[in-house]
PDB file of C-alpha atoms in Angstrom:
ATOM      1  CA  MET A  10     -89.693-181.618 -41.581  1.00 61.00           C
ATOM      2  CA  SER A  11     -87.396-180.241 -39.565  1.00 83.00           C
ATOM      3  CA  ASN A  12     -87.365-177.959 -35.934  1.00 87.00           C
ATOM      4  CA  GLU A  13     -84.563-175.060 -35.491  1.00 92.00           C
ATOM      5  CA  THR A  14     -83.990-172.845 -33.059  1.00 94.00           C
ATOM      6  CA  VAL A  15     -83.036-169.142 -34.207  1.00 96.00           C
ATOM      7  CA  LEU A  16     -81.349-166.338 -32.757  1.00 97.00           C
ATOM      8  CA  VAL A  17     -83.280-163.265 -33.841  1.00 98.00           C
ATOM      9  CA  CYS A  18     -81.693-160.238 -33.267  1.00 98.00           C
ATOM     10  CA  LEU A  19     -83.705-156.894 -33.489  1.00 96.00           C
ATOM     11  CA  PRO A  20     -83.027-153.263 -32.572  1.00 94.00           C
ATOM     12  CA  ALA A  21     -83.752-150.938 -29.639  1.00 88.00           C
ATOM     13  CA  ALA A  22     -87.734-150.823 -29.315  1.00 74.00           C
ATOM     14  CA  GLU A  23     -88.135-147.199 -31.318  1.00 64.00           C
ATOM     15  CA  SER A  24     -92.199-147.859 -31.661  1.00 59.00           C
ATOM     16  CA  ALA A  25     -94.581-148.796 -28.718  1.00 63.00           C
ATOM     17  CA  SER A  26     -95.327-152.015 -31.540  1.00 77.00           C
ATOM     18  CA  PRO A  27     -95.714-155.494 -29.708  1.00 90.00           C
ATOM     19  CA  LEU A  28     -92.873-157.649 -29.824  1.00 92.00           C
ATOM     20  CA  ALA A  29     -94.819-159.971 -31.648  1.00 91.00           C
ATOM     21  CA  ASP A  30     -95.920-157.301 -34.534  1.00 93.00           C
ATOM     22  CA  ARG A  31     -91.922-156.972 -34.346  1.00 94.00           C
ATOM     23  CA  LEU A  32     -90.854-160.335 -34.817  1.00 95.00           C
ATOM     24  CA  HIS A  33     -93.678-161.048 -37.735  1.00 95.00           C
ATOM     25  CA  ALA A  34     -91.778-158.021 -39.735  1.00 95.00           C
ATOM     26  CA  VAL A  35     -88.382-159.758 -39.548  1.00 96.00           C
ATOM     27  CA  MET A  36     -89.158-163.318 -40.104  1.00 96.00           C
ATOM     28  CA  HIS A  37     -92.039-162.913 -42.800  1.00 95.00           C
ATOM     29  CA  PRO A  38     -89.587-162.706 -46.044  1.00 95.00           C
ATOM     30  CA  TYR A  39     -88.311-166.029 -45.022  1.00 96.00           C
ATOM     31  CA  ASP A  40     -91.828-167.407 -45.456  1.00 95.00           C
ATOM     32  CA  ALA A  41     -91.382-170.396 -46.574  1.00 94.00           C
ATOM     33  CA  GLU A  42     -94.979-170.035 -48.472  1.00 92.00           C
ATOM     34  CA  LEU A  43     -93.148-166.596 -49.997  1.00 92.00           C
ATOM     35  CA  ASP A  44     -90.436-168.648 -51.295  1.00 86.00           C
ATOM     36  CA  PRO A  45     -90.516-172.546 -51.393  1.00 83.00           C
ATOM     37  CA  VAL A  46     -86.885-172.755 -51.773  1.00 82.00           C
ATOM     38  CA  ALA A  47     -85.181-170.140 -50.376  1.00 83.00           C
ATOM     39  CA  GLY A  48     -88.063-170.088 -47.429  1.00 91.00           C
ATOM     40  CA  LYS A  49     -86.477-170.859 -43.736  1.00 94.00           C
ATOM     41  CA  TRP A  50     -89.918-171.692 -41.980  1.00 94.00           C
ATOM     42  CA  ASP A  51     -93.674-172.738 -42.379  1.00 90.00           C
ATOM     43  CA  ARG A  52     -94.579-171.609 -38.872  1.00 90.00           C
ATOM     44  CA  TRP A  53     -92.915-170.484 -35.836  1.00 93.00           C
ATOM     45  CA  ALA A  54     -92.993-169.716 -32.085  1.00 91.00           C
ATOM     46  CA  VAL A  55     -90.829-167.613 -29.651  1.00 93.00           C
ATOM     47  CA  CYS A  56     -88.762-170.874 -28.290  1.00 79.00           C
ATOM     48  CA  GLY A  57     -90.280-171.884 -24.778  1.00 66.00           C
ATOM     49  CA  GLY A  58     -87.351-174.729 -25.159  1.00 73.00           C
ATOM     50  CA  PHE A  59     -84.951-175.620 -22.379  1.00 76.00           C
ATOM     51  CA  GLY A  60     -81.550-176.003 -21.766  1.00 79.00           C
ATOM     52  CA  ARG A  61     -79.268-174.479 -24.158  1.00 81.00           C
ATOM     53  CA  PHE A  62     -82.542-173.035 -26.394  1.00 88.00           C
ATOM     54  CA  LEU A  63     -82.831-170.474 -23.574  1.00 93.00           C
ATOM     55  CA  LEU A  64     -81.208-167.728 -23.438  1.00 97.00           C
ATOM     56  CA  PRO A  65     -78.783-166.851 -19.819  1.00 97.00           C
ATOM     57  CA  VAL A  66     -79.943-164.153 -17.587  1.00 98.00           C
ATOM     58  CA  LYS A  67     -78.046-161.580 -15.912  1.00 98.00           C
ATOM     59  CA  GLU A  68     -77.556-162.501 -12.055  1.00 98.00           C
ATOM     60  CA  GLY A  69     -79.786-159.969 -10.540  1.00 98.00           C
ATOM     61  CA  CYS A  70     -82.013-159.587 -13.239  1.00 98.00           C
ATOM     62  CA  GLU A  71     -84.781-162.497 -12.917  1.00 97.00           C
ATOM     63  CA  ASP A  72     -87.525-160.144 -12.566  1.00 96.00           C
ATOM     64  CA  ASP A  73     -86.685-157.443 -15.297  1.00 97.00           C
ATOM     65  CA  PRO A  74     -90.338-157.166 -16.879  1.00 94.00           C
ATOM     66  CA  ARG A  75     -88.422-157.002 -20.184  1.00 95.00           C
ATOM     67  CA  LEU A  76     -87.587-160.332 -20.093  1.00 96.00           C
ATOM     68  CA  VAL A  77     -89.358-162.463 -22.745  1.00 95.00           C
ATOM     69  CA  ARG A  78     -90.736-165.722 -21.103  1.00 93.00           C
ATOM     70  CA  SER A  79     -93.251-167.855 -23.468  1.00 90.00           C
ATOM     71  CA  PRO A  80     -95.919-168.956 -20.684  1.00 88.00           C
ATOM     72  CA  VAL A  81     -95.583-172.460 -22.314  1.00 84.00           C
ATOM     73  CA  ASP A  82     -93.264-174.960 -23.532  1.00 75.00           C
ATOM     74  CA  MET A  83     -92.719-176.007 -27.418  1.00 70.00           C
ATOM     75  CA  MET A  84     -95.183-178.381 -27.058  1.00 74.00           C
ATOM     76  CA  GLY A  85     -97.943-175.932 -26.024  1.00 80.00           C
ATOM     77  CA  ARG A  86     -98.071-177.213 -21.986  1.00 84.00           C
ATOM     78  CA  ALA A  87     -97.753-174.827 -19.299  1.00 87.00           C
ATOM     79  CA  ARG A  88     -94.093-174.234 -18.804  1.00 85.00           C
ATOM     80  CA  VAL A  89     -92.445-173.849 -15.112  1.00 82.00           C
ATOM     81  CA  PRO A  90     -89.812-171.168 -15.479  1.00 81.00           C
ATOM     82  CA  ASP A  91     -86.075-171.149 -14.544  1.00 89.00           C
ATOM     83  CA  PRO A  92     -85.148-167.294 -13.576  1.00 94.00           C
ATOM     84  CA  THR A  93     -81.410-168.214 -14.562  1.00 95.00           C
ATOM     85  CA  ARG A  94     -82.669-167.949 -18.546  1.00 95.00           C
ATOM     86  CA  SER A  95     -85.521-166.645 -20.541  1.00 96.00           C
ATOM     87  CA  ASP A  96     -86.633-166.693 -23.839  1.00 95.00           C
ATOM     88  CA  GLY A  97     -84.751-163.113 -24.852  1.00 96.00           C
ATOM     89  CA  GLY A  98     -84.978-159.992 -24.002  1.00 96.00           C
ATOM     90  CA  PRO A  99     -82.312-156.766 -24.131  1.00 97.00           C
ATOM     91  CA  MET A 100     -78.824-157.734 -24.472  1.00 98.00           C
ATOM     92  CA  GLU A 101     -78.061-155.564 -21.465  1.00 98.00           C
ATOM     93  CA  LEU A 102     -80.086-158.590 -19.332  1.00 98.00           C
ATOM     94  CA  MET A 103     -78.647-161.309 -20.674  1.00 98.00           C
ATOM     95  CA  ASP A 104     -74.946-163.368 -19.706  1.00 98.00           C
ATOM     96  CA  PHE A 105     -73.647-165.102 -22.651  1.00 98.00           C
ATOM     97  CA  ALA A 106     -70.172-164.836 -20.513  1.00 98.00           C
ATOM     98  CA  ARG A 107     -71.437-167.408 -18.166  1.00 97.00           C
ATOM     99  CA  ASP A 108     -72.040-169.809 -20.708  1.00 97.00           C
ATOM    100  CA  LYS A 109     -69.236-169.254 -22.413  1.00 98.00           C
ATOM    101  CA  ARG A 110     -67.129-169.799 -18.942  1.00 98.00           C
ATOM    102  CA  GLN A 111     -68.919-173.032 -18.133  1.00 97.00           C
ATOM    103  CA  SER A 112     -69.055-174.237 -21.513  1.00 97.00           C
ATOM    104  CA  ILE A 113     -64.747-173.983 -20.830  1.00 98.00           C
ATOM    105  CA  GLU A 114     -64.578-175.352 -17.582  1.00 98.00           C
ATOM    106  CA  LYS A 115     -66.715-178.497 -18.906  1.00 96.00           C
ATOM    107  CA  ASN A 116     -64.906-179.126 -21.719  1.00 98.00           C
ATOM    108  CA  SER A 117     -61.464-178.091 -20.319  1.00 98.00           C
ATOM    109  CA  ARG A 118     -61.659-181.493 -18.337  1.00 97.00           C
ATOM    110  CA  ARG A 119     -62.297-183.528 -21.749  1.00 97.00           C
ATOM    111  CA  TRP A 120     -59.642-181.990 -23.949  1.00 98.00           C
ATOM    112  CA  ASP A 121     -57.306-182.846 -20.771  1.00 98.00           C
ATOM    113  CA  ALA A 122     -58.383-186.342 -20.479  1.00 97.00           C
ATOM    114  CA  TRP A 123     -57.708-186.625 -24.580  1.00 97.00           C
ATOM    115  CA  TYR A 124     -54.473-185.209 -24.687  1.00 97.00           C
ATOM    116  CA  GLU A 125     -53.080-187.226 -21.535  1.00 97.00           C
ATOM    117  CA  ILE A 126     -53.923-190.221 -23.834  1.00 96.00           C
ATOM    118  CA  ALA A 127     -52.721-188.601 -27.159  1.00 97.00           C
ATOM    119  CA  SER A 128     -49.436-186.745 -26.089  1.00 97.00           C
ATOM    120  CA  GLN A 129     -47.911-190.383 -25.309  1.00 97.00           C
ATOM    121  CA  HIS A 130     -48.262-191.531 -28.477  1.00 98.00           C
ATOM    122  CA  PRO A 131     -47.369-190.197 -32.074  1.00 97.00           C
ATOM    123  CA  ARG A 132     -49.648-187.151 -33.404  1.00 97.00           C
ATOM    124  CA  ALA A 133     -52.626-188.773 -34.171  1.00 97.00           C
ATOM    125  CA  ARG A 134     -54.161-187.874 -37.976  1.00 95.00           C
ATOM    126  CA  ARG A 135     -57.792-186.948 -38.493  1.00 94.00           C
ATOM    127  CA  LEU A 136     -60.455-189.602 -40.087  1.00 92.00           C
ATOM    128  CA  ALA A 137     -60.648-186.827 -43.186  1.00 88.00           C
ATOM    129  CA  ASP A 138     -56.765-187.398 -43.237  1.00 88.00           C
ATOM    130  CA  VAL A 139     -56.688-190.384 -43.142  1.00 85.00           C
ATOM    131  CA  ALA A 140     -59.504-190.959 -46.258  1.00 76.00           C
ATOM    132  CA  ALA A 141     -61.968-188.665 -48.026  1.00 67.00           C
ATOM    133  CA  THR A 142     -64.664-190.754 -46.145  1.00 52.00           C
ATOM    134  CA  SER A 143     -66.975-187.990 -47.165  1.00 54.00           C
ATOM    135  CA  HIS A 144     -67.386-189.625 -50.318  1.00 60.00           C
ATOM    136  CA  LEU A 145     -66.731-193.052 -49.304  1.00 57.00           C
ATOM    137  CA  VAL A 146     -69.778-195.873 -48.462  1.00 59.00           C
ATOM    138  CA  GLY A 147     -70.096-199.564 -47.587  1.00 68.00           C
ATOM    139  CA  ASP A 148     -66.696-201.321 -47.022  1.00 76.00           C
ATOM    140  CA  ALA A 149     -64.434-198.376 -48.049  1.00 81.00           C
ATOM    141  CA  PHE A 150     -65.543-196.481 -45.102  1.00 79.00           C
ATOM    142  CA  ALA A 151     -65.591-199.129 -42.951  1.00 84.00           C
ATOM    143  CA  ALA A 152     -61.663-199.604 -44.027  1.00 87.00           C
ATOM    144  CA  ALA A 153     -61.312-196.093 -43.509  1.00 87.00           C
ATOM    145  CA  SER A 154     -62.854-196.322 -40.204  1.00 90.00           C
ATOM    146  CA  LEU A 155     -60.264-199.355 -39.366  1.00 90.00           C
ATOM    147  CA  ALA A 156     -57.231-197.338 -40.501  1.00 91.00           C
ATOM    148  CA  PHE A 157     -57.945-194.426 -38.209  1.00 93.00           C
ATOM    149  CA  GLY A 158     -58.589-196.566 -35.288  1.00 95.00           C
ATOM    150  CA  ARG A 159     -55.139-198.404 -35.649  1.00 95.00           C
ATOM    151  CA  GLN A 160     -53.242-195.317 -34.967  1.00 96.00           C
ATOM    152  CA  PRO A 161     -51.710-195.255 -31.397  1.00 97.00           C
ATOM    153  CA  ALA A 162     -53.015-192.691 -29.444  1.00 98.00           C
ATOM    154  CA  ILE A 163     -56.522-194.103 -30.821  1.00 97.00           C
ATOM    155  CA  GLN A 164     -55.822-197.700 -29.765  1.00 97.00           C
ATOM    156  CA  ALA A 165     -54.987-196.160 -26.306  1.00 97.00           C
ATOM    157  CA  LEU A 166     -57.871-194.393 -26.230  1.00 96.00           C
ATOM    158  CA  MET A 167     -60.600-197.094 -26.800  1.00 96.00           C
ATOM    159  CA  GLN A 168     -58.511-199.545 -24.406  1.00 96.00           C
ATOM    160  CA  ARG A 169     -58.825-196.513 -21.469  1.00 95.00           C
ATOM    161  CA  ASP A 170     -62.547-196.117 -22.492  1.00 94.00           C
ATOM    162  CA  GLY A 171     -63.124-199.700 -23.226  1.00 95.00           C
ATOM    163  CA  ILE A 172     -64.277-199.731 -26.234  1.00 94.00           C
ATOM    164  CA  ASP A 173     -64.540-203.124 -28.555  1.00 93.00           C
ATOM    165  CA  GLU A 174     -62.511-202.123 -31.880  1.00 88.00           C
ATOM    166  CA  SER A 175     -64.317-204.493 -33.346  1.00 86.00           C
ATOM    167  CA  GLU A 176     -67.763-203.008 -33.123  1.00 88.00           C
ATOM    168  CA  MET A 177     -66.036-199.208 -33.164  1.00 92.00           C
ATOM    169  CA  LEU A 178     -66.911-196.974 -36.377  1.00 91.00           C
ATOM    170  CA  TRP A 179     -65.272-194.034 -36.555  1.00 93.00           C
ATOM    171  CA  ASN A 180     -66.457-190.947 -38.228  1.00 89.00           C
ATOM    172  CA  ASP A 181     -66.107-187.146 -38.974  1.00 87.00           C
ATOM    173  CA  PHE A 182     -68.836-186.610 -35.998  1.00 90.00           C
ATOM    174  CA  ASN A 183     -66.972-188.533 -33.102  1.00 94.00           C
ATOM    175  CA  ASP A 184     -63.113-188.446 -34.315  1.00 96.00           C
ATOM    176  CA  PRO A 185     -61.803-187.132 -31.264  1.00 97.00           C
ATOM    177  CA  VAL A 186     -58.672-185.722 -33.346  1.00 97.00           C
ATOM    178  CA  ARG A 187     -60.847-183.723 -35.363  1.00 95.00           C
ATOM    179  CA  ILE A 188     -63.232-182.730 -32.070  1.00 96.00           C
ATOM    180  CA  TYR A 189     -60.298-181.691 -29.463  1.00 97.00           C
ATOM    181  CA  GLY A 190     -57.319-181.382 -31.342  1.00 96.00           C
ATOM    182  CA  TYR A 191     -53.867-180.664 -30.343  1.00 97.00           C
ATOM    183  CA  ASP A 192     -54.300-176.826 -29.360  1.00 98.00           C
ATOM    184  CA  ARG A 193     -56.211-176.659 -26.489  1.00 98.00           C
ATOM    185  CA  ALA A 194     -56.484-172.801 -26.622  1.00 98.00           C
ATOM    186  CA  GLU A 195     -57.739-172.969 -29.969  1.00 97.00           C
ATOM    187  CA  PHE A 196     -60.239-176.031 -28.870  1.00 98.00           C
ATOM    188  CA  LEU A 197     -61.470-173.988 -25.676  1.00 98.00           C
ATOM    189  CA  LYS A 198     -62.229-171.077 -28.280  1.00 97.00           C
ATOM    190  CA  ARG A 199     -64.523-173.064 -30.500  1.00 97.00           C
ATOM    191  CA  VAL A 200     -66.212-174.507 -27.273  1.00 98.00           C
ATOM    192  CA  ALA A 201     -66.831-171.131 -25.754  1.00 98.00           C
ATOM    193  CA  ALA A 202     -68.343-169.636 -29.210  1.00 98.00           C
ATOM    194  CA  LYS A 203     -70.507-172.589 -29.590  1.00 97.00           C
ATOM    195  CA  ALA A 204     -71.701-172.046 -26.054  1.00 97.00           C
ATOM    196  CA  VAL A 205     -73.893-168.741 -27.268  1.00 96.00           C
ATOM    197  CA  SER A 206     -74.819-170.035 -30.969  1.00 96.00           C
ATOM    198  CA  LEU A 207     -78.248-171.747 -32.158  1.00 96.00           C
ATOM    199  CA  SER A 208     -79.047-173.044 -35.467  1.00 95.00           C
ATOM    200  CA  ALA A 209     -79.232-169.736 -36.952  1.00 97.00           C
ATOM    201  CA  LEU A 210     -78.638-166.146 -36.664  1.00 98.00           C
ATOM    202  CA  LEU A 211     -81.019-163.302 -37.802  1.00 98.00           C
ATOM    203  CA  GLN A 212     -79.217-160.266 -37.231  1.00 98.00           C
ATOM    204  CA  VAL A 213     -80.414-156.572 -36.680  1.00 97.00           C
ATOM    205  CA  ASP A 214     -79.653-155.934 -40.756  1.00 97.00           C
ATOM    206  CA  GLY A 215     -82.121-158.753 -41.509  1.00 96.00           C
ATOM    207  CA  ARG A 216     -79.939-161.609 -42.641  1.00 97.00           C
ATOM    208  CA  TRP A 217     -80.236-165.156 -42.010  1.00 98.00           C
ATOM    209  CA  ILE A 218     -77.122-166.455 -41.297  1.00 98.00           C
ATOM    210  CA  SER A 219     -76.015-170.207 -40.946  1.00 96.00           C
ATOM    211  CA  GLY A 220     -73.639-172.484 -40.547  1.00 94.00           C
ATOM    212  CA  GLU A 221     -74.456-172.825 -45.163  1.00 93.00           C
ATOM    213  CA  ASP A 222     -72.615-169.557 -45.341  1.00 95.00           C
ATOM    214  CA  PHE A 223     -69.376-170.556 -43.987  1.00 95.00           C
ATOM    215  CA  GLY A 224     -68.568-173.448 -46.403  1.00 90.00           C
ATOM    216  CA  ALA A 225     -69.019-176.479 -48.448  1.00 85.00           C
ATOM    217  CA  GLU A 226     -71.396-179.265 -47.244  1.00 80.00           C
ATOM    218  CA  HIS A 227     -69.347-181.295 -46.137  1.00 79.00           C
ATOM    219  CA  ASP A 228     -66.984-178.593 -44.633  1.00 83.00           C
ATOM    220  CA  LEU A 229     -67.533-179.259 -40.891  1.00 82.00           C
ATOM    221  CA  ALA A 230     -65.472-176.243 -39.961  1.00 89.00           C
ATOM    222  CA  ARG A 231     -67.939-174.460 -41.046  1.00 93.00           C
ATOM    223  CA  TRP A 232     -69.939-174.345 -38.042  1.00 94.00           C
ATOM    224  CA  ASP A 233     -66.920-173.769 -36.125  1.00 95.00           C
ATOM    225  CA  ARG A 234     -67.101-170.566 -38.277  1.00 97.00           C
ATOM    226  CA  TYR A 235     -70.286-169.499 -38.008  1.00 98.00           C
ATOM    227  CA  ASP A 236     -69.998-170.112 -34.463  1.00 98.00           C
ATOM    228  CA  ARG A 237     -67.161-167.562 -34.251  1.00 98.00           C
ATOM    229  CA  HIS A 238     -69.223-165.534 -36.224  1.00 98.00           C
ATOM    230  CA  VAL A 239     -72.307-165.444 -34.002  1.00 98.00           C
ATOM    231  CA  ASP A 240     -70.006-164.895 -30.915  1.00 98.00           C
ATOM    232  CA  ASP A 241     -68.558-162.034 -32.520  1.00 98.00           C
ATOM    233  CA  TYR A 242     -71.668-160.782 -33.872  1.00 98.00           C
ATOM    234  CA  ILE A 243     -73.585-160.988 -30.494  1.00 98.00           C
ATOM    235  CA  GLY A 244     -71.032-158.796 -28.673  1.00 97.00           C
ATOM    236  CA  SER A 245     -71.355-156.637 -31.204  1.00 98.00           C
ATOM    237  CA  LEU A 246     -74.658-155.519 -30.094  1.00 98.00           C
ATOM    238  CA  GLU A 247     -76.094-152.712 -28.434  1.00 96.00           C
ATOM    239  CA  PRO A 248     -76.760-153.073 -24.785  1.00 97.00           C
ATOM    240  CA  THR A 249     -80.596-152.167 -25.510  1.00 96.00           C
ATOM    241  CA  ASP A 250     -80.470-154.681 -28.547  1.00 96.00           C
ATOM    242  CA  LEU A 251     -82.899-157.400 -28.557  1.00 97.00           C
ATOM    243  CA  VAL A 252     -81.897-161.202 -28.980  1.00 97.00           C
ATOM    244  CA  ILE A 253     -84.946-163.925 -28.993  1.00 97.00           C
ATOM    245  CA  SER A 254     -84.739-167.583 -29.087  1.00 96.00           C
ATOM    246  CA  VAL A 255     -87.178-168.512 -31.626  1.00 95.00           C
ATOM    247  CA  ARG A 256     -88.034-172.256 -32.606  1.00 92.00           C
ATOM    248  CA  ILE A 257     -88.803-172.693 -36.191  1.00 93.00           C
ATOM    249  CA  HIS A 258     -90.701-175.559 -38.126  1.00 87.00           C
ATOM    250  CA  SER A 259     -89.256-175.871 -41.847  1.00 82.00           C
TER     251      SER A 259
END
């Protein structure tokens, strides 16, 4: 059982059909009751979330009646609206560029802090290049983590951040070489794309897209490729196309 947030894209309204009916029509093919294997959800609702689960409203459009705002949050509680965010609306009311700029600003400082250390030492290897950790367990995984941590750049990073080497277990998700790398521009492209993507994308053509479509299970870079697809796709939508944040349970 899990909860995820899907970015649902709809063509510009061509009829007076209520939004709920239009969403039901595009979500219905992915009902797990129809196909327990290929199905994506057993219940869904317009998000009513918070933070990055909400979509950015363009400045000056906060009171536009075309914005979608659930009156309750994901727990069914009355919601205090944030005028700068919404559950969706026409693309012409959204400001995804703002979220991307803010992500770049925040993450550029993180990359600079990493590179300040990394640039003073021999180029470090990713944990996955030290050992194929996706296939290691127990003592073998701990040994790979230890070998990764003994690289001079990683040693210096732990010393700066006050990390006790004996208590640190490196993995593919906290590996700073994988996360930041040595190419600042490439890193910032990744974080900008990630700022606009959610767990999955339901395109105007009805296709359900997620990271699983961009690589094998242990290929973490598949999520970067997925994020870039979402970013490119959102950028290709018409101003009157709708984007809606939908929360699913599966």
